[in-house]
Short mmCIF file of C-alpha atoms in Angstrom, two decimals:
data_model
loop_
_atom_site.label_atom_id
_atom_site.label_comp_id
_atom_site.label_asym_id
_atom_site.label_seq_id
_atom_site.Cartn_x
_atom_site.Cartn_y
_atom_site.Cartn_z
CA MET B 295 10.75 -12.17 15.56
CA PRO B 296 10.22 -8.84 13.73
CA LEU B 297 6.53 -8.00 13.86
CA ILE B 298 4.47 -6.00 11.39
CA PHE B 299 0.87 -4.91 11.82
CA LYS B 300 -2.12 -4.38 9.55
CA TYR B 301 -4.92 -1.98 10.51
CA PHE B 302 -8.50 -2.82 9.54
CA SER B 303 -11.94 -1.24 9.78
CA GLN B 304 -14.61 -3.30 11.52
CA ASP B 305 -16.51 -3.27 8.19
CA VAL B 306 -14.12 -5.87 6.73
CA ILE B 307 -14.08 -8.25 9.68
CA ASP B 308 -16.02 -10.95 7.79
CA PRO B 309 -13.82 -11.10 4.64
CA VAL B 310 -10.63 -10.85 6.71
CA PHE B 311 -11.53 -13.98 8.72
CA VAL B 312 -13.72 -15.74 6.15
CA ARG B 313 -11.24 -18.58 5.58
CA GLU B 314 -10.59 -20.79 8.58
CA GLY B 315 -6.96 -20.71 9.66
CA PHE B 316 -6.12 -17.66 7.53
CA VAL B 317 -6.29 -13.87 7.50
CA GLY B 318 -7.22 -12.29 4.18
CA VAL B 319 -5.28 -9.15 3.25
CA LYS B 320 -6.16 -6.95 0.28
CA CYS B 321 -3.35 -6.10 -2.14
CA SER B 322 -3.39 -3.06 -4.40
CA LEU B 323 -1.51 -1.39 -7.22
CA PRO B 324 0.36 1.86 -6.44
CA GLN B 325 -2.12 4.01 -8.35
CA ASP B 326 -4.78 2.98 -5.82
CA TYR B 327 -2.85 4.31 -2.81
CA ASN B 328 -3.75 7.40 -0.81
CA ASP B 329 -0.49 9.18 -1.70
CA PRO B 330 -0.87 10.83 -5.13
CA PHE B 331 2.94 10.94 -5.45
CA GLU B 332 3.36 7.19 -4.99
CA LEU B 333 6.28 5.95 -7.14
CA PHE B 334 7.29 9.52 -8.02
CA LEU B 335 9.90 10.24 -5.36
CA GLY B 336 12.59 10.42 -8.02
CA ILE B 337 15.42 12.81 -8.75
CA ASP B 338 15.48 16.58 -8.60
CA MET B 339 13.98 17.67 -11.90
CA ASP B 340 16.26 20.72 -12.09
CA GLN B 341 18.86 18.77 -14.05
CA GLY B 342 20.26 18.72 -17.57
CA SER B 343 18.03 17.52 -20.39
CA GLU B 344 20.22 14.49 -21.16
CA LEU B 345 20.10 13.25 -17.58
CA LEU B 346 16.36 13.79 -17.35
CA ALA B 347 15.79 11.95 -20.64
CA THR B 348 17.78 8.98 -19.35
CA TYR B 349 15.88 8.98 -16.06
CA LYS B 350 12.49 9.27 -17.79
CA GLU B 351 13.29 6.33 -20.05
CA VAL B 352 14.09 4.14 -17.06
CA VAL B 353 11.12 5.30 -14.95
CA GLN B 354 8.73 4.31 -17.73
CA GLU B 355 9.94 0.73 -17.31
CA ILE B 356 9.06 0.45 -13.62
CA PRO B 357 6.50 -2.35 -13.28
CA SER B 358 3.25 -1.64 -11.46
CA MET B 359 3.28 -4.39 -8.84
CA LEU B 360 0.70 -5.54 -6.35
CA THR B 361 1.69 -4.52 -2.86
CA THR B 362 0.28 -4.50 0.63
CA CYS B 363 1.29 -2.20 3.45
CA PHE B 364 1.89 -2.76 7.16
CA SER B 365 3.13 -0.73 10.11
CA ARG B 366 5.92 -1.57 12.51
CA SER B 367 3.69 -0.46 15.40
CA PRO B 368 0.14 -1.33 16.50
CA VAL B 369 -0.27 1.88 18.51
CA VAL B 370 -0.06 4.64 15.90
CA ALA B 371 -2.98 6.96 16.72
CA PRO B 372 -3.48 8.35 13.16
CA MET B 373 -3.46 4.80 11.77
CA TRP B 374 -6.17 3.80 14.23
CA ALA B 375 -8.11 6.91 13.20
CA HIS B 376 -7.72 6.48 9.43
CA TYR B 377 -7.64 2.73 8.91
CA GLY B 378 -9.09 1.41 12.17
CA ASN B 379 -12.19 3.63 11.93
CA ASN B 380 -11.44 5.66 15.06
CA HIS B 381 -10.57 2.61 17.17
CA ARG B 382 -13.73 0.75 16.19
CA GLY B 383 -11.70 -1.63 14.03
CA PHE B 384 -8.81 -3.95 14.75
CA VAL B 385 -5.17 -4.73 14.06
CA VAL B 386 -3.58 -8.05 13.13
CA GLY B 387 0.07 -8.72 13.89
CA PHE B 388 2.30 -10.86 11.67
CA ASP B 389 5.76 -12.40 11.95
CA SER B 390 7.55 -10.91 8.93
CA LEU B 391 10.21 -13.65 8.84
CA ALA B 392 7.53 -16.35 8.81
CA LEU B 393 5.78 -14.50 5.98
CA GLU B 394 8.92 -14.48 3.86
CA LEU B 395 9.51 -18.15 4.59
CA HIS B 396 5.97 -19.12 3.63
CA PHE B 397 5.76 -16.91 0.52
CA LYS B 398 9.17 -17.58 -0.99
CA ASP B 399 9.27 -14.63 -3.41
CA LEU B 400 7.77 -12.10 -1.01
CA MET B 401 9.89 -9.03 -0.29
CA ILE B 402 9.17 -7.01 2.86
CA ARG B 403 11.12 -3.83 3.48
CA ASP B 404 10.74 -0.78 5.72
CA ILE B 405 9.88 2.48 4.01
CA THR B 406 12.62 5.13 4.03
CA TYR B 407 11.21 8.62 4.61
CA ARG B 408 12.87 11.51 2.80
CA GLU B 409 12.62 15.29 2.66
CA MET B 410 13.91 15.26 -0.91
CA PRO B 411 14.76 12.80 -3.69
CA SER B 412 17.67 10.42 -3.21
CA GLU B 413 21.04 11.78 -4.29
CA ASP B 414 22.02 8.24 -5.32
CA LEU B 415 19.47 8.30 -8.13
CA ARG B 416 21.04 11.41 -9.61
CA LYS B 417 24.47 9.77 -9.50
CA PHE B 418 23.20 6.60 -11.17
CA ALA B 419 21.40 8.65 -13.82
CA MET B 420 24.51 10.74 -14.54
CA MET B 421 26.60 7.60 -14.98
CA ALA B 422 24.03 5.97 -17.25
CA ALA B 423 23.70 9.11 -19.39
CA ARG B 424 27.46 9.63 -19.65
CA ARG B 425 28.65 6.10 -20.34
CA CYS B 426 25.58 4.59 -22.09
CA LYS B 427 26.47 1.11 -20.87
CA PRO B 428 23.79 -1.56 -20.24
CA ARG B 429 25.09 -2.28 -16.74
CA ASP B 430 24.71 1.39 -15.79
CA ALA B 431 21.16 1.48 -17.12
CA MET B 432 20.42 -1.69 -15.12
CA ALA B 433 21.90 -0.18 -11.94
CA LEU B 434 19.77 2.92 -12.43
CA ARG B 435 16.68 0.83 -13.09
CA ASP B 436 17.22 -1.19 -9.90
CA ALA B 437 17.79 1.96 -7.86
CA VAL B 438 14.69 3.66 -9.29
CA PHE B 439 12.59 0.56 -8.61
CA TYR B 440 13.75 0.26 -4.99
CA ASN B 441 13.30 3.96 -4.25
CA ALA B 442 9.90 3.99 -5.94
CA TYR B 443 8.49 1.18 -3.84
CA PHE B 444 10.35 1.71 -0.57
CA SER B 445 10.59 5.46 -0.04
CA LYS B 446 8.02 8.16 0.69
CA TYR B 447 7.99 11.80 1.68
CA SER B 448 8.67 12.53 5.35
CA GLU B 449 5.14 13.69 6.17
CA TRP B 450 4.08 10.03 6.05
CA SER B 451 6.69 8.92 8.59
CA TYR B 452 4.12 8.56 11.39
CA GLU B 453 2.87 5.41 9.61
CA GLN B 454 6.14 3.52 10.36
CA GLU B 455 5.35 1.63 7.17
CA ALA B 456 6.73 -1.67 5.97
CA ARG B 457 5.73 -2.71 2.47
CA ALA B 458 5.45 -6.13 0.85
CA ILE B 459 5.82 -6.71 -2.89
CA ASN B 460 6.14 -9.72 -5.25
CA LEU B 461 2.63 -10.86 -4.38
CA ASP B 462 1.23 -11.66 -7.81
CA ASP B 463 1.82 -15.43 -7.64
CA TYR B 464 0.14 -15.74 -4.24
CA VAL B 465 -3.03 -13.64 -4.41
CA GLU B 466 -6.52 -14.85 -5.28
CA ASP B 467 -9.16 -12.86 -7.12
CA VAL B 468 -12.19 -12.39 -4.86
CA ASP B 469 -14.98 -10.29 -6.36
CA GLY B 470 -12.44 -8.24 -8.30
CA ASN B 471 -10.11 -7.76 -5.32
CA LYS B 472 -6.67 -9.32 -5.02
CA ILE B 473 -6.51 -11.11 -1.66
CA LEU B 474 -3.47 -12.64 0.02
CA TYR B 475 -4.52 -15.37 2.47
CA ILE B 476 -1.95 -15.52 5.26
CA PRO B 477 -1.84 -18.76 7.30
CA SER B 478 -2.07 -18.91 11.06
CA ASP B 479 1.60 -19.79 11.57
CA CYS B 480 2.47 -16.27 10.36
CA ILE B 481 -0.09 -14.55 12.63
CA THR B 482 0.89 -13.45 16.13
CA ASP B 483 -1.73 -11.04 17.46
CA VAL B 484 -5.28 -9.81 17.06
CA ILE B 485 -5.87 -6.40 18.68
CA CYS B 486 -9.37 -5.03 19.19
CA GLY B 487 -9.89 -1.27 19.11
CA ASN B 488 -10.96 0.53 22.27
CA ASN B 489 -14.20 1.72 20.67
CA ALA B 490 -15.19 -1.61 19.09
CA ASP B 491 -18.65 -2.83 19.92
CA GLN B 492 -19.21 -6.06 21.81
CA GLU B 493 -20.10 -8.10 18.73
CA VAL B 494 -16.83 -7.12 17.01
CA ALA B 495 -14.84 -7.94 20.14
CA GLU B 496 -16.44 -11.37 20.39
CA ILE B 497 -15.74 -12.16 16.73
CA LEU B 498 -12.12 -11.07 17.13
CA LEU B 499 -11.68 -13.14 20.28
CA ALA B 500 -13.07 -16.23 18.57
CA SER B 501 -10.92 -15.58 15.50
CA SER B 502 -7.76 -15.15 17.56
CA ASP B 503 -8.46 -18.41 19.39
CA ALA B 504 -8.94 -20.23 16.07
CA LEU B 505 -5.67 -18.78 14.78
CA GLN B 506 -3.86 -19.51 18.07
CA ALA B 507 -2.88 -15.84 18.22
CA ASN B 508 -2.67 -13.49 21.19
CA PHE B 509 -5.79 -11.39 21.76
CA TYR B 510 -5.70 -7.85 23.15
CA TYR B 511 -8.65 -5.60 23.94
#
């Protein structure tokens, strides 16, 4: 049972558990992320003009898709600091296989961390520019899409990120936010931060009991 974890601030405890039997998770577009280079881990730009023109044409076709991000670990100190409000928040654990079974089109993949752009993209771009065949352009497009959504620069590797896409058919609009409501059969754990106050801990304990999930404090 591969587990993934979502870090939350205590400020969102009410909307996260507002629906009985579910956990509400916010989904965002890439331009809303905290990495200004999101979706731009492409090829080395020191290439010939023809190759770069081919690559640019394909990149412009990358769809901006709703995504939500998880971590493979619930004990990443910077994640607790940044997203768990210095251990005053909480973490919810999910069974990634159960998620993909429940949301049939959902795609969850680990992020690949790189020091530099993928060499494969340059090879695909060279082939597409040289042969000008539709299948080569499609192969390049698929490679650009996958690298855009599932790779980041190495300085983010501490996050141990897993990312979910193909969410558009499953989210609900709640006050202008796109929320994915995940049912209890996909939820494994509720983890309370060490610095959480007593009221937060009690709410999390009650929520974990209602979800039939493990509770850790």
